Every structure is written in C-alpha cells, then in structure tokens.
Amino acid sequence: MRTNTIVAMAALLACAAETASAAPDAPDALGSCDADNCLPATRTPRRPGSATAHPCARISASWAEQKKKKTTTGHPTVAAALAHECLKTVPLGRDEAIQLIDAIEPYLEWQSDAAYKKDPPKDYFYPGFDIFGNLAKVKSNLQSGKYAGEYDFQTDLYKEVWAPAHDGHFVVYLDLLSRAFSWTRQPLPIVSISEDGTSLPVIKLQEHVVANPKTAQAITRINGIDAAKYVEGIANSASFLQDADASYNSMFWSKSTAANNERGNFVAGGRSSVFYHGPTTSLTFANGTTVELENLAEVVGNMTDVVDGPTMYKKFCSPVPMNATTAAVPNPAAANSSLIGYPKPVIATQDGTITGYYLSGEGLNHVAVIALTSFAPKSFAEFQAVTSDFLREASAAGKKKLVIDFQNNPGGYILLGYDFFRQLFPKTVQDGNSRWKQSKSFASLARVVSDAVKNVNPATETDHDLLQAYMSVGNYRYDLNLTDENFATFADKFAPRVYKNTEYTALMRWNVSDPLTTINKTFGIGIHISGYGPRTNLDQCFKPEDIIMLLDGACSSTCAMTSEFLRLLGGVKSVSMGGRPKKGPIQAVGGVKGAQVWGFRDVYMYHRDVGTWTNDTKIKAEFARYTTLPMERSVASVVNVRDLILRDNVNDGVPAQFVYEAADCRLYWTAPMISDVTEVWKAAANSAFNGAKCAAGGIAGSKPGRRSAAAAPIHNRRLPVRLSELVDKKPIHHDEQWKARHLQMAVN
C-alpha cells in the first residue's frame, strides 16, 4: 500500500501497526484507529502565506505568526525543505570565512589526541582523519571559490573537521548551522528491540510497541534503504560517541533518554542533526505499508527583519560579542527529583541526578538500584549525602546486590566521580592518570605561570587571581605524579614526553587530599572526598562481585572515568544494552574518555590572563593568536585538553579514548523494557547474579538457579538520621574558571 500524499501518509501511521485499539493508557501521538479510519496526530508546519515570496521571508512571516498566536508550545516550525531553500540563498562571506578558519586553528592545537585521530589503533572502529589537513583543505576551497554560499562552506567545515572525530569533547557548532534552524523529524521516536531477548533487534515505532507490542510492525526500510543500515549511516556520519554501537543506540528512544526529555537522535538532536536529511522521511513496515512524513525545521532564531539571504547572513553570521558570563562549556541541563517514567525512588536528590530503588520478584528482593543521570547536581553535598544514605540504608534493609545504572550519563563534576567510587570502595586509592598536549603556546604558559606563583603559599594567599593560577595546570607544584607526590621541578612535570611525534607533559593525578581543591567553597567543590579526612573510615557496603554496572554506551566524560575506576580498580563487571543488529560483544562505555574538556573561551581566557604576567614579546605574539572570533561565530566550541591514560597504557601512551573495552555481558532491549525501566534493571540483575544468559559474553560467578530469599523486613530498627536531611542543599555558584577546572561533560 502506498500513497504520495504526505499528509495522508501521516494519517496512515497508526494503522501501520494493525491495531484495532490501543491500550487505555498508551500515548496517542500517532493518532487513533477505529474500524473505519485512522486519525493523524503528526506535527504539521505552519504554511507561510505567499508561495512566491523569498523562502527566508516566508519563514520570517510564519515565525512571527506562530509566535503571535502561540500555536505551539515549543519553537515555531516550518517545512525542512523551505528552511533548506532559505539557507542555500545565504551569500558566502569569503573573507570573513577565511578569518574564521585562521582564528579557529590555534584552538585546535589544544586537542590532546589529534595525532591519534590521524592515526588511530588498528582496532579502533572509525577511520583516521587529519584535523589540520582537513582545515587547510576547507581554507583552500574558500580561496579557490568552491563554495556557492555560506551554508555550503559551514556544512563542509563541520563535516571535515568535527564530524569525523566522534568526540564529545571536540566540536564547534557554527552560527548559521545552529542559530537559525534545528532540523527535526516528526515526533515519532523509534526503538530497537529483540522480539524474544535472544534474536537480533529490529526497529519499531515506540508508540506502536507501547500500544500493542504483539502487533507492532517492524520498520524494514527507511527512505528506501534497509532500516538498520540507514540508522547506522546517520549515526556514523557524526556522533559525540566514539563507538559504533553506542552511536547506533543514541538514535533510539529509551526510558533513560525520555527521563532527560530526549526522544533519540533519529527524531532530533545529536551531532548528525547538523546535516539536512531531506524534505521527507519514508518508513516501510514489515506488512508492506509505506508512509511518508514531512521533515521539519524548528525556527530557533529571531527572524525579525529577515527577508532574504543577505539579511539572514547579517542576522545570524554577524559576530555576537563574548561577555564574562558566556558559558565556555554548555551548562548542565536542569532536572527534577521525579524522573519521567521511573518508579517512585526510595531516596533522591532534589534534582534527580541520583535516585535509589529496591527491586522485587523472584531472586530480586535482595537487589538495590542506584541510578545516576549525571554527575552534575545542583548541590554537591546533597549528591554525596544521598549516595551515602542509600548505600547504608540498602545494606541495613538486607540488600546484598547493587545495580549501578549509568545509562545516558554525559558526565559532570570530576571529583564527584572520585567520591562516588570511594563511597563504594573506601579503601581503594584511585589513580586517574592523565596528561596534556604541549601545544605551541603550552610550554610558554607553563613557564610564565610557574614563575608567577613561585612565592604563593596557598594556605595564606588572598589574591584570587594568583590562587587560580596556582591551581592551574601551568604550575608544576600543583597536581601529583604517579607515586602521588608533588612534582619536584618544572622539568619533572613539563619536560616533553613524545608519542606519535607529539610532545606531552608527564602523567599526573588530581590531589584530592588538598583542601583548596576539595572543601574550599570558592576554589574547590565544598566537600571532603570520601576516603579522605573525616570520611576516611567508611564501611564498604557491597562486595565487587555483588555490584554490576548497567550501561547503554552513552556514559561519557566523568562517567567514563568513574566506570574505569570501578572496572579496573574495583573489579566491577558490566552489562551493556542494545547495539547494532550484529552478533557479538559491544563496549560498555562508548562516550568520550578524555580527562578534561575546555571551551575555546577557557583557552582564550587562560592566554589573556597569563599574558599580563610577561613582557616577552615572542610569548605575547604567540598568545595574541587566540582571539574571541570563534566564540562569537558559534553557539558552542570545545576541545579535549587532557588525555586519560589507563594503567595498561602508561608505557605505550595510547589514550583511553582509543582503547576497546568490551562489556562483560550484552543484552538486547525488549518490548517490556520500553514501558517499564525496572525490566531493564531486572534483566541486568538476573544476568549478573542469577545466571540468566547474555546475548554475548557472561558474568563469571552468576549461577543458574541461584535465588535469594526475600530480604528480612526491618522491625524496630532505628537508622541514623539521613545525612541528606542535614547537609546544606543550596547550590553554590562558581565562575567559568572554576567550571573549566571541575566540570567535564560531553557535548551532544
């Protein structure tokens, strides 16, 4: 069955599932079916009035009308084809584009693993590419007149320099590509599920699975291409994840993505959303039905006075001045204690970054679940206290096993990852080996900073700027070496160590016993790290063999670092969900494994501030290469400045980003998991503790038939007052320099 009318196709979507009726509580985004007809409920963009007007003018008029009438709760929308037509008319600012490329290049020199991106290990999935060679190629194309307009130039620059990186700490979202429109498909998320838990997963519409999983039809083709291959191709065209299975997972809806108000990157969002995916998307189902849906563009920019291509350029390609409050790395998204679609927790932080649960059912009454949506809470003290309360209370309640849910965790504050690990393993000292690339200006920065703070006593110094400099990477006296001691000399820390013809610093570690870094509320995170100071003698509530990490590949940044501590130092096993429809193991952590992300703004401010402490004309000239133009021409610009080096790679120097680490157990999502997140937790627990089979791999020590009796109820047992009820939950606001040192999150 096929029709060429787009709106009619939208009306047929609900019928594609061949359901006579939906579950009473099922969402109705697809419309509804009865015996006679199907009612469409897809989004229809507002149609601009005059079809003869310039496409940009038509969008501007539609945007103004929708804003005035408030016809949508989100951004106004127009047809994707119309937005694309408008963008193609924006003239090229050739000289300005060349200036932009020249201004971007110094910042790219700070990308710590550029040499490995050019020549990755043989077992790394994505092909190598030359960041600087590709940048030079785009500049040459500009000079030779290859690009017809600004849109073609910016799309090619993004495609050549950032899209191939698959790095959550390395991207620039350029102005024309990000400030005006955001590409999106109809709000019909897809899911990847196995029909029986063992067969390879297929793609279905989430709404169909929720309404009636038995009759929900698999999507066999998208835009005429095998559905899985199409989704994989989109995911691999650009992703913030370094693993192909993790990138594939990011395209789909899951309970963990929905909890963060996301629908999967197939619908909207993600690195690949920068690319225009055509005017429509067609879906062919297993029963032969094909539907075609109009793609949309959300109008995210202010279209006032936009009438054509030149006014689009003026509106969206003019530099926006950077100010002191501009965030270098996008701030963590706001959250609340009630995660969408999750059961009521036993305990939770006020923002939902940590929630705790108890499972029930045969063999599961002894299992506790702690879910971490990120390491970026509003209150650090509450984050620590809720973790402590839950572990203590779960143990007191007779819970013997623990599931750590890291699904869709993008990272957060670095030292909270350290604290979480040490709460689980209070006697195990973490390592966290890392290094910086010695870019053209790095050695000069280090020398100037180390000289400037040579007389600083951090215990008595009152000058804020000097203390910031003292705590920066450029001071050889700060950070610890591999034996957890201070570096004795400048050369000990900064004498070049060469890997792949690239100079690096010595490996270094955080000094988490330093009060300036930890309990100080101005420069630190305002808490003692567990395992240190008054939190030295904590009890270990769970044995390593009784803990399992649950992941979906998206764990990134601080989450990735924490999972490495748990795996390598704690001996904790992992279960990873989903992956491409191919048999075999998949990685547990597919997100960026870099040890520090800086915004271009952070790099700029470091050069600007340190430059005031030297009169050396050569150094000043080098620092002057860093300007604000890249930040003024983008909505986000970040670079990975520090590599994480795992203990097995201390000698060969390969960054963790390029080390393949298969999960111990792979599981597929199933239909019940789409409606109930506890089904995911139960599957992970059964595979880890009760002998259930994995789709690939297995957990050593998980024995078939091993069942635990229900945990004994607590009668007349008085637990201590919760720490989370005593700590100050008020958020502490910090400046951008503080965030550059402490915050590490992937940018999707």
XYZ file of C-alpha atoms in Angstrom:
748
model
C 0.000 0.000 0.000
C 1.474 3.362 -0.966
C 0.268 6.894 -1.450
C 2.187 10.006 -2.435
C 0.258 12.451 -0.309
C 2.377 13.353 2.705
C -0.495 14.307 4.997
C -2.408 11.188 4.037
C 0.657 9.124 4.831
C 0.817 10.662 8.287
C -2.783 9.612 8.803
C -1.917 6.014 7.992
C 0.840 5.692 10.571
C -1.341 4.429 13.360
C -2.859 1.861 11.027
C 0.580 0.528 10.120
C 0.645 -1.286 13.428
C -2.613 -3.057 12.524
C -4.042 -2.469 15.964
C -7.770 -2.355 16.436
C -7.401 -0.473 19.681
C -4.630 0.912 21.839
C -4.032 0.308 25.493
C -6.121 2.712 27.582
C -3.078 4.490 28.994
C -0.994 4.434 25.814
C 0.237 7.760 24.423
C -1.674 8.878 21.344
C 0.957 10.840 19.434
C 0.245 8.774 16.325
C -3.467 9.407 16.396
C -6.028 6.656 16.847
C -7.635 3.929 14.785
C -11.135 2.559 14.820
C -12.923 0.205 12.486
C -13.310 2.849 9.792
C -10.384 5.239 9.852
C -7.137 6.467 11.365
C -6.718 9.968 12.721
C -3.386 11.738 12.163
C -1.570 13.401 15.029
C 1.762 14.258 13.430
C 3.067 17.818 13.504
C 2.153 19.926 10.503
C 4.315 23.001 9.952
C 2.578 26.332 9.603
C 2.322 27.148 5.900
C 3.586 30.637 5.013
C 1.156 32.756 3.034
C 2.721 33.686 -0.298
C 4.396 30.898 -2.234
C 6.079 33.485 -4.493
C 7.910 35.309 -1.703
C 11.552 34.612 -0.880
C 11.820 31.421 1.234
C 13.513 33.313 4.078
C 10.746 35.926 4.026
C 8.105 33.200 4.110
C 9.759 31.633 7.139
C 10.032 35.004 8.851
C 6.320 35.641 8.313
C 5.352 32.184 9.557
C 7.616 32.524 12.593
C 6.037 35.873 13.503
C 2.522 34.482 13.072
C 3.191 31.424 15.220
C 4.847 33.500 17.930
C 1.919 35.919 17.947
C -0.760 33.232 18.068
C 1.310 30.894 20.253
C 0.257 27.994 18.058
C 2.954 25.724 19.509
C 4.412 25.124 22.963
C 7.920 24.770 21.565
C 9.721 26.586 18.790
C 7.759 27.525 15.665
C 8.207 25.028 12.844
C 8.356 25.179 9.068
C 8.933 22.566 6.409
C 12.554 21.407 6.404
C 12.694 21.837 2.628
C 11.735 25.506 2.934
C 14.376 26.145 5.609
C 16.990 24.420 3.475
C 15.986 26.518 0.478
C 16.399 29.646 2.601
C 19.847 28.612 3.862
C 21.050 27.938 0.327
C 20.411 31.597 -0.563
C 22.692 32.974 2.167
C 25.707 34.537 0.420
C 29.238 33.486 1.282
C 31.273 35.889 3.381
C 34.530 34.670 1.854
C 36.967 36.965 3.642
C 35.146 36.536 6.949
C 35.176 32.744 6.480
C 38.950 32.717 5.938
C 39.394 34.873 9.035
C 37.249 32.423 10.983
C 39.326 29.417 9.919
C 42.549 31.218 10.823
C 41.079 32.110 14.219
C 39.940 28.536 14.907
C 43.272 26.872 14.122
C 45.175 27.826 17.329
C 42.418 26.334 19.469
C 42.564 23.037 17.589
C 46.227 22.786 18.584
C 44.987 22.116 22.123
C 43.161 18.932 21.084
C 45.217 16.441 23.058
C 44.686 13.362 20.876
C 44.931 14.926 17.401
C 47.815 12.619 16.435
C 45.764 9.559 17.396
C 42.757 10.817 15.457
C 45.017 10.980 12.408
C 46.481 7.522 13.035
C 44.236 5.520 15.403
C 44.986 1.971 16.600
C 44.004 -0.788 14.178
C 41.105 -1.994 16.331
C 39.519 1.473 16.551
C 36.288 1.462 14.549
C 36.227 4.907 12.950
C 38.747 5.852 10.235
C 41.546 8.264 10.987
C 41.485 11.837 9.720
C 43.832 14.808 9.776
C 42.254 17.716 11.670
C 44.729 20.280 10.393
C 44.943 18.862 6.886
C 41.165 18.977 6.571
C 41.046 22.510 7.944
C 43.614 23.570 5.351
C 41.573 21.866 2.623
C 38.461 23.863 3.516
C 40.503 27.068 3.515
C 41.869 26.180 0.079
C 38.323 25.570 -1.147
C 37.365 29.035 0.061
C 40.293 30.623 -1.712
C 39.521 28.795 -4.963
C 35.828 29.725 -4.923
C 34.405 26.232 -4.486
C 31.523 27.176 -2.189
C 28.342 28.685 -3.617
C 27.230 30.133 -0.294
C 27.800 30.374 3.447
C 25.707 27.295 4.170
C 27.824 25.090 1.898
C 31.019 26.415 3.491
C 29.919 25.911 7.092
C 28.483 22.467 6.378
C 31.719 21.347 4.740
C 33.845 22.778 7.562
C 31.785 20.894 10.139
C 31.834 17.710 8.041
C 35.612 17.786 7.558
C 36.873 18.912 10.966
C 34.442 17.873 13.722
C 32.012 15.258 12.403
C 34.711 12.570 11.846
C 36.069 12.986 15.388
C 33.246 11.189 17.231
C 34.409 13.004 20.336
C 32.073 14.502 22.929
C 34.827 16.949 23.914
C 35.565 18.236 20.415
C 33.079 20.276 18.392
C 32.205 23.734 17.139
C 28.571 24.462 16.339
C 28.882 27.260 13.790
C 26.465 30.173 13.730
C 24.445 29.688 10.533
C 24.134 25.950 11.212
C 22.892 26.447 14.767
C 21.394 29.867 15.426
C 18.579 29.902 12.871
C 17.100 26.413 12.493
C 17.227 22.992 14.086
C 16.396 20.011 11.879
C 13.899 17.515 13.223
C 11.712 14.698 12.040
C 8.124 14.174 13.088
C 7.978 13.422 16.846
C 7.718 9.673 16.305
C 10.655 8.081 18.132
C 11.926 4.659 17.163
C 13.120 1.809 19.363
C 15.464 -1.124 18.813
C 14.154 -4.297 20.448
C 14.615 -8.036 20.279
C 11.392 -9.991 19.833
C 12.450 -12.631 22.357
C 15.576 -11.286 24.059
C 17.901 -13.524 22.036
C 17.174 -12.732 18.373
C 18.814 -9.701 16.788
C 16.954 -6.453 17.453
C 14.593 -4.863 14.957
C 13.381 -1.280 14.640
C 9.832 -0.286 15.547
C 7.919 2.855 16.410
C 7.924 3.417 20.154
C 4.232 4.328 20.169
C 3.299 1.070 18.452
C 5.286 -1.018 20.934
C 3.678 0.722 23.905
C 0.187 0.395 22.413
C 0.418 -3.290 21.480
C 3.830 -4.986 21.359
C 2.407 -8.157 19.802
C 1.134 -6.458 16.662
C 3.682 -3.631 16.369
C 5.244 -3.927 12.931
C 8.992 -3.781 12.362
C 10.280 -0.955 10.171
C 12.167 -2.693 7.380
C 13.239 0.271 5.229
C 13.787 3.991 5.763
C 13.916 6.178 2.669
C 14.163 3.004 0.626
C 17.254 1.752 2.486
C 17.466 -1.155 4.917
C 16.292 0.421 8.176
C 19.220 -0.646 10.359
C 21.768 0.381 7.725
C 20.075 3.758 7.302
C 20.079 4.452 11.040
C 23.671 3.277 11.355
C 24.717 5.509 8.472
C 23.128 8.573 10.069
C 24.676 7.734 13.442
C 28.146 7.270 11.975
C 28.015 10.452 9.896
C 28.575 12.425 13.096
C 28.276 11.382 16.726
C 29.518 12.560 20.105
C 30.273 8.904 20.917
C 33.481 7.068 19.968
C 31.866 3.651 19.499
C 29.658 2.484 16.613
C 27.219 0.516 18.795
C 26.865 3.411 21.222
C 26.276 5.797 18.309
C 23.609 3.439 16.973
C 21.913 3.320 20.384
C 21.813 7.121 20.535
C 19.337 7.200 17.664
C 16.644 5.414 19.660
C 14.150 6.209 22.388
C 14.596 4.511 25.742
C 13.358 5.101 29.253
C 16.683 6.690 30.173
C 16.591 9.135 27.249
C 12.964 10.002 27.988
C 13.914 10.729 31.610
C 16.131 13.510 30.228
C 13.350 14.808 27.951
C 15.023 13.330 24.881
C 13.456 11.267 22.092
C 16.501 9.743 20.440
C 18.681 11.400 17.826
C 16.758 9.906 14.910
C 13.996 12.393 15.686
C 16.109 15.345 16.795
C 19.382 16.320 18.407
C 22.871 14.920 18.235
C 25.844 15.734 16.049
C 24.212 14.371 12.867
C 21.300 16.795 13.259
C 23.529 19.500 11.781
C 23.029 17.804 8.408
C 19.871 18.294 6.350
C 18.171 14.908 5.908
C 15.896 15.799 3.025
C 12.306 17.031 2.744
C 10.656 13.818 3.938
C 11.256 10.535 5.718
C 9.566 7.380 4.446
C 9.021 4.354 6.663
C 8.267 0.920 5.222
C 6.816 -1.636 7.614
C 7.015 -5.416 7.562
C 3.362 -5.654 6.496
C 4.125 -3.731 3.290
C 2.765 -0.361 4.396
C 4.898 2.652 3.476
C 4.284 6.065 4.972
C 5.990 9.313 4.092
C 6.316 12.116 6.620
C 7.379 15.693 6.106
C 10.591 16.650 7.887
C 10.579 19.862 9.884
C 12.833 22.710 10.893
C 12.366 24.312 14.272
C 12.922 28.047 13.981
C 15.181 28.659 16.982
C 16.428 32.097 15.941
C 14.771 35.504 15.925
C 13.615 36.063 12.348
C 12.696 39.733 12.747
C 13.748 41.764 9.657
C 14.837 38.640 7.752
C 13.582 38.883 4.170
C 16.248 37.140 2.060
C 19.700 35.528 2.060
C 21.724 38.697 2.762
C 19.560 39.602 5.757
C 19.922 36.014 7.006
C 23.698 36.459 6.861
C 23.518 39.761 8.710
C 21.223 38.312 11.372
C 22.958 35.001 12.024
C 26.560 35.318 10.791
C 27.475 38.601 12.441
C 29.801 38.040 15.418
C 27.990 38.039 18.767
C 30.288 39.648 21.365
C 31.540 37.282 24.041
C 30.953 38.529 27.568
C 32.116 37.495 31.006
C 29.025 35.369 31.647
C 29.180 33.373 28.418
C 29.490 29.687 29.302
C 32.536 28.066 27.704
C 31.031 24.593 28.045
C 27.209 24.357 27.967
C 25.831 24.273 31.491
C 24.229 21.057 32.779
C 20.550 20.743 31.932
C 18.056 21.382 34.689
C 16.387 18.328 36.188
C 13.953 17.430 38.942
C 13.669 14.678 41.544
C 10.908 12.868 39.647
C 12.389 11.142 36.599
C 9.851 10.793 33.800
C 8.611 7.209 33.560
C 10.586 5.943 36.560
C 9.032 4.467 39.720
C 8.988 6.397 42.974
C 12.502 6.230 44.432
C 13.458 5.216 47.940
C 15.619 8.331 48.046
C 16.619 11.004 45.538
C 18.488 14.256 45.187
C 16.248 17.252 44.664
C 17.291 17.412 41.004
C 17.094 13.680 40.256
C 20.778 13.233 39.435
C 20.823 10.305 41.889
C 17.819 8.114 42.662
C 17.682 4.838 44.578
C 15.298 1.870 44.223
C 14.683 -1.644 45.528
C 13.719 -4.452 43.161
C 11.191 -7.154 43.925
C 10.330 -10.514 42.424
C 11.822 -13.981 42.335
C 15.536 -13.766 43.046
C 15.458 -9.973 43.084
C 14.319 -8.991 46.558
C 17.942 -8.609 47.594
C 18.811 -6.165 44.780
C 19.146 -2.387 45.082
C 19.488 0.010 42.145
C 21.214 3.383 42.179
C 20.626 5.430 39.026
C 22.873 8.350 38.109
C 21.579 10.560 35.302
C 24.731 12.703 35.538
C 27.479 13.859 37.890
C 26.249 17.447 37.669
C 23.909 18.047 40.624
C 22.763 21.383 41.939
C 24.223 20.545 45.359
C 27.493 18.617 45.698
C 26.907 17.976 49.398
C 23.473 16.511 48.716
C 24.815 14.314 45.896
C 27.384 12.843 48.270
C 24.914 12.511 51.141
C 22.180 10.800 49.112
C 24.715 8.274 47.821
C 25.887 7.610 51.369
C 22.343 7.350 52.743
C 21.205 4.950 50.053
C 24.173 2.598 50.356
C 23.814 2.481 54.140
C 20.035 2.055 54.105
C 20.090 -0.581 51.369
C 22.614 -2.602 53.335
C 20.552 -2.247 56.508
C 17.457 -3.391 54.597
C 19.185 -6.648 53.689
C 20.055 -5.776 50.108
C 23.088 -7.799 49.060
C 23.413 -6.826 45.393
C 23.708 -3.453 43.677
C 22.952 -2.323 40.127
C 24.625 0.969 39.163
C 22.618 2.490 36.322
C 24.888 4.704 34.196
C 22.561 4.812 31.176
C 22.642 8.080 29.224
C 25.047 9.691 31.714
C 27.006 12.524 29.995
C 29.412 13.212 32.875
C 29.655 16.147 35.250
C 31.914 17.333 38.045
C 35.126 15.322 38.070
C 35.615 14.999 41.814
C 32.079 13.687 42.321
C 33.148 10.722 40.208
C 36.080 10.208 42.564
C 33.767 10.476 45.562
C 31.229 8.009 44.157
C 33.952 5.424 43.547
C 35.420 5.853 47.020
C 31.999 5.506 48.652
C 31.771 2.049 47.078
C 35.452 1.211 47.657
C 36.596 3.403 50.554
C 39.957 1.646 50.992
C 40.943 1.529 47.306
C 43.001 4.525 46.191
C 42.163 5.639 42.656
C 44.772 6.637 40.080
C 43.303 8.783 37.273
C 46.465 9.175 35.188
C 46.249 11.998 32.668
C 48.418 14.241 30.507
C 48.248 17.443 28.451
C 49.489 18.004 24.926
C 52.247 20.590 24.746
C 50.799 22.834 22.056
C 52.752 25.767 20.622
C 51.806 28.037 23.495
C 51.576 25.467 26.309
C 55.249 25.479 27.342
C 55.276 29.283 27.486
C 52.107 29.314 29.581
C 53.586 26.788 31.996
C 56.832 28.733 32.393
C 55.095 32.070 32.971
C 52.590 30.590 35.444
C 55.166 28.605 37.405
C 57.332 31.719 37.759
C 54.389 33.946 38.703
C 53.271 31.742 41.609
C 56.682 30.711 42.935
C 56.142 32.663 46.157
C 52.479 31.755 46.646
C 51.556 29.964 49.845
C 48.110 28.511 49.091
C 47.250 28.355 52.790
C 47.679 32.101 53.291
C 47.418 33.717 49.845
C 44.456 36.095 49.474
C 44.891 37.170 45.852
C 42.130 35.372 43.925
C 43.900 35.502 40.552
C 47.166 34.159 41.953
C 45.346 31.283 43.628
C 43.562 30.466 40.366
C 46.928 30.426 38.619
C 48.475 28.342 41.400
C 45.782 25.684 40.906
C 46.081 25.682 37.125
C 47.903 23.083 35.060
C 50.702 25.571 34.326
C 52.029 25.419 37.899
C 54.426 22.486 38.244
C 53.868 22.450 42.012
C 50.196 21.574 41.565
C 48.943 18.056 40.690
C 50.610 14.810 41.755
C 52.894 12.379 39.937
C 52.410 8.619 39.548
C 53.561 7.993 43.114
C 51.051 10.535 44.457
C 53.769 13.034 45.317
C 54.255 16.626 44.199
C 56.448 17.280 41.181
C 59.826 18.473 42.461
C 60.865 20.591 39.474
C 59.477 22.221 36.355
C 61.121 19.557 34.201
C 59.581 16.740 36.234
C 56.150 17.825 35.051
C 56.789 19.593 31.764
C 59.860 18.052 30.128
C 58.367 16.726 26.863
C 57.338 13.077 26.639
C 56.980 12.203 22.949
C 54.324 9.889 21.488
C 53.402 9.867 17.798
C 55.768 12.784 17.179
C 53.765 14.854 19.661
C 55.077 16.351 22.886
C 53.126 15.715 26.083
C 53.513 16.507 29.764
C 54.301 13.890 32.380
C 51.380 11.806 33.598
C 49.674 13.484 36.532
C 46.880 12.936 39.028
C 44.427 15.054 40.986
C 45.407 15.829 44.572
C 42.108 15.006 46.268
C 43.557 15.426 49.746
C 44.218 19.118 49.042
C 41.630 21.212 50.940
C 41.868 24.014 48.375
C 40.689 21.555 45.721
C 38.052 19.854 47.840
C 36.463 21.512 50.888
C 37.176 25.113 49.895
C 33.861 26.516 48.636
C 35.476 29.144 46.411
C 38.108 27.093 44.604
C 37.064 23.531 45.443
C 33.752 21.680 45.418
C 32.976 22.323 49.071
C 33.108 18.736 50.378
C 35.640 16.209 51.641
C 36.145 13.416 49.121
C 35.198 10.027 50.549
C 38.283 8.120 51.654
C 39.961 11.295 52.930
C 39.799 13.459 56.042
C 36.702 12.834 58.174
C 35.393 10.395 55.531
C 38.385 8.052 55.793
C 36.829 5.168 57.723
C 33.706 4.436 55.692
C 32.240 0.937 55.571
C 32.160 -0.935 52.258
C 28.520 -1.938 51.817
C 28.824 -4.207 48.755
C 31.469 -6.642 47.564
C 32.734 -6.127 43.986
C 31.188 -9.412 42.806
C 27.829 -8.169 44.110
C 27.881 -4.993 42.003
C 27.032 -4.647 38.313
C 27.276 -1.566 36.095
C 24.403 -1.070 33.651
C 25.273 0.991 30.578
C 23.964 1.818 27.108
C 27.174 3.183 25.575
C 26.433 6.850 26.269
C 28.424 7.058 29.531
C 30.911 9.873 28.872
C 33.484 12.160 30.450
C 33.322 11.921 34.253
C 31.015 8.910 33.915
C 33.583 7.150 31.713
C 36.374 7.900 34.180
C 34.283 6.630 37.111
C 33.388 3.435 35.276
C 37.104 2.837 34.647
C 37.807 3.159 38.371
C 35.034 0.664 39.112
C 36.172 -1.784 36.421
C 39.950 -1.648 36.801
C 40.368 -0.867 40.488
C 37.136 -2.200 41.967
C 36.766 -5.295 39.795
C 33.131 -4.475 38.962
C 31.573 -6.170 35.914
C 29.339 -4.514 33.325
C 26.168 -5.127 31.326
C 25.682 -3.105 28.146
C 22.365 -2.747 26.345
C 21.462 -2.722 22.678
C 23.963 -2.163 19.902
C 23.805 -2.737 16.172
C 21.896 -5.811 14.928
C 25.074 -7.874 14.751
C 26.052 -10.755 16.999
C 28.996 -10.433 19.335
C 30.169 -8.247 22.214
C 29.812 -4.474 22.436
C 31.570 -1.853 24.520
C 30.165 -0.749 27.844
C 31.476 2.816 27.600
C 31.048 4.367 24.175
C 31.321 8.002 25.215
C 34.358 10.240 25.254
C 37.093 9.068 27.621
C 39.059 12.308 27.715
C 40.127 13.606 31.132
C 39.344 17.322 30.685
C 37.262 19.440 28.338
C 37.762 23.174 27.904
C 35.699 25.585 25.941
C 37.545 27.788 23.471
C 36.643 30.563 25.893
C 38.643 28.846 28.657
C 41.689 28.568 26.402
C 41.337 32.223 25.404
C 40.959 33.464 28.985
C 43.994 31.473 30.142
C 46.186 33.081 27.483
C 44.737 36.527 28.107
C 45.237 36.413 31.875
C 48.678 34.795 31.857
C 49.789 37.205 29.150
C 49.602 40.075 31.642
C 52.424 38.471 33.670
C 55.089 38.559 30.973
C 56.878 41.193 28.913
C 58.380 38.685 26.498
C 57.361 39.929 23.045
C 57.587 36.479 21.434
C 55.307 34.975 24.059
C 52.858 37.855 23.745
C 52.796 37.415 19.966
C 52.055 33.708 20.368
C 49.269 34.394 22.863
C 47.785 37.035 20.543
C 46.866 34.279 18.066
C 43.950 33.448 20.365
C 41.007 35.738 19.661
C 37.318 35.757 20.538
C 36.134 35.374 16.931
C 35.460 31.586 17.072
C 33.241 32.044 20.130
C 31.473 34.985 18.506
C 30.689 32.870 15.429
C 29.396 29.750 17.218
C 26.973 28.572 19.893
C 29.396 26.012 21.368
C 33.123 25.401 20.914
C 35.034 22.835 22.968
C 38.297 20.928 22.833
C 39.659 17.939 24.768
C 42.755 19.268 26.515
C 43.732 16.265 28.647
C 44.009 12.554 27.845
C 43.040 9.819 30.280
C 45.733 7.121 30.286
C 44.709 3.750 31.691
C 47.141 1.751 33.818
C 47.819 -0.721 30.979
C 48.810 2.147 28.666
C 51.191 4.062 30.907
C 54.128 2.919 28.778
C 52.690 2.981 25.253
C 50.775 6.242 25.804
C 47.571 5.270 23.951
C 44.705 7.447 25.261
C 41.722 5.660 26.800
C 39.607 7.181 24.006
C 41.131 4.638 21.606
C 41.131 1.558 23.853
C 38.418 -1.003 23.087
C 36.837 -2.437 26.246
C 34.053 -4.959 25.702
C 31.278 -5.210 28.262
C 31.191 -8.435 30.246
C 27.585 -9.046 29.182
C 25.498 -7.748 26.288
C 21.703 -7.648 26.490
C 19.070 -6.535 23.996
C 16.185 -4.260 24.825
C 12.805 -5.992 24.695
C 9.237 -4.706 24.417
C 8.534 -4.739 28.191
C 11.591 -2.517 28.740
C 10.050 0.197 26.564
C 7.199 0.590 29.044
C 8.950 -0.226 32.315
C 12.523 0.730 33.239
C 12.540 -1.819 36.059
C 12.502 -4.526 33.373
C 15.930 -3.265 32.274
C 17.218 -3.356 35.843
C 15.811 -6.851 36.401
C 17.412 -8.176 33.221
C 20.791 -6.768 34.258
C 20.446 -8.179 37.779
C 19.386 -11.615 36.557
C 22.341 -11.803 34.179
C 24.769 -10.610 36.836
C 23.515 -12.506 39.864
C 21.007 -15.206 38.879
C 22.605 -16.991 35.955
C 20.456 -15.579 33.137
C 22.138 -15.801 29.743
C 23.585 -12.817 27.930
C 23.217 -12.175 24.208
C 27.022 -12.076 24.200
C 29.512 -12.732 26.978
C 28.561 -13.598 30.521
C 29.207 -12.769 34.167
C 31.562 -15.163 35.934
C 30.015 -16.375 39.180
C 26.430 -15.740 38.075
C 24.883 -19.137 38.733
C 21.676 -20.552 37.217
C 19.061 -21.268 39.813
C 20.754 -19.223 42.497
C 17.884 -17.457 44.193
C 17.834 -15.371 47.335
C 15.030 -15.292 49.830
C 13.219 -12.043 50.342
C 15.189 -9.607 52.448
C 14.130 -9.675 56.071
C 11.994 -6.665 56.959
C 13.372 -4.191 59.451
C 11.406 -4.207 62.708
C 12.048 -1.608 65.361
C 15.460 -0.840 63.888
C 16.310 2.819 64.184
C 18.503 4.058 61.370
C 20.585 7.199 61.769
C 19.113 10.450 60.543
C 19.768 10.807 56.843
C 22.829 12.879 56.034
C 20.912 14.288 53.080
C 18.460 15.857 55.526
C 21.264 17.629 57.372
C 23.508 18.988 54.619
C 23.111 22.383 53.017
C 21.361 21.800 49.682
C 21.761 25.363 48.497
C 23.651 25.466 45.172
C 26.968 27.310 45.126
C 27.528 29.392 42.012
C 31.005 29.482 40.500
C 32.755 31.389 37.746
C 33.863 29.992 34.392
C 37.453 29.427 35.547
C 36.155 27.170 38.298
C 33.996 25.245 35.832
C 36.953 24.816 33.481
C 38.815 23.041 36.268
C 35.984 20.941 37.712
C 33.256 20.349 35.093
C 33.616 17.632 32.478
C 30.570 16.818 30.345
C 30.151 15.588 26.804
C 28.578 17.989 24.315
C 25.990 16.148 22.210
